[in-house]
Amino acid sequence: MGFSDRFVRTSVFRLQKEGWLDVEKMGRRSYYRISERGQNRFRRAENKIYLSEQPEWDGKWDLLLLDSADKDEKIRLKKEFSWLGFGQFNSGLMAAPSRTQSDIPALLGELNAAEHVIYFRADYPFNRSEKNLKELVFNAWSLPDISEHYHQFIDLFRPVALLLKEHAEHVISPELCFQLRLLLIHFYRRVVLKDPLLPDELLPTQWEGHIARHLCTNIYQRIDQGATQYVTEMCETTVGELPQPSSAYYRRFGGIIRDLVAA
């Protein structure tokens, strides 16, 4: 990617000091892996980044009342819950459409928030207030800003998709596939991790997020095999070759090709 060895070593060292990476030294070599803390964060992020479609919604809401938290704790929790897709309805109340895959009590325990947050699950039986609800959602999650960021992603990567479509697969080197995949997910995650992934019922028509996800999926599918081959050839563990990707890896974006070229 054009970064010097020294720059990379300094960056990795800082990530290790901040607790994101664990290091194992063998002679003059240092082997790094994602720490347990990092794994927990990355697992939640991965679930958002590699979704193949918008989550289904049962019409219920998860509500978090933060009034019992002090000022500093409230700031921390609002930041954490915003990252998890909650919007701020007022100074002490955050909300998100319920999803069956979300274990809110477990998240509260993980964030050391169980003592400071009251958790409710609510129904929405009165559809005559739908217009007001959509206005509240529109403002609580800053949907215009998110839409604009998706639009910028689409403008940036649509030409890449067209170029990939024009070129035969053997023309694109594994190294170039790796570079493209790294940049693709880097720019896509910057938007999607701020997206609450609201159900279609609460989104504006022609939502840019749907277009961006479709574009990202198409490019990812096209370059993933070459990118994975490059990583396999260039990287190693303390005991030798990298293991094959896990089954969870192949479920990204609804399923990717498993026929990898052997290293």
GROMACS .gro file of C-alpha atoms in nm, residues 174 225 228-230 232-233 241 244 258-263:
model
   15
  174PRO     CA    1  -0.366  -1.136  -0.635
  225GLN     CA    2  -1.043  -1.519  -0.427
  228THR     CA    3  -0.723  -1.445  -0.011
  229GLN     CA    4  -0.461  -1.616  -0.226
  230TYR     CA    5  -0.227  -1.319  -0.174
  232THR     CA    6  -0.213  -1.702   0.211
  233GLU     CA    7   0.110  -1.665   0.014
  241GLU     CA    8   0.116  -2.173   0.690
  244GLN     CA    9  -0.797  -2.200   0.580
  258ARG     CA   10  -1.484  -2.137  -0.166
  259ASP     CA   11  -1.272  -2.258  -0.459
  260LEU     CA   12  -0.949  -2.092  -0.347
  261VAL     CA   13  -0.628  -2.133  -0.540
  262ALA     CA   14  -0.380  -2.337  -0.335
  263ALA     CA   15  -0.082  -2.150  -0.198
   0.00000   0.00000   0.00000
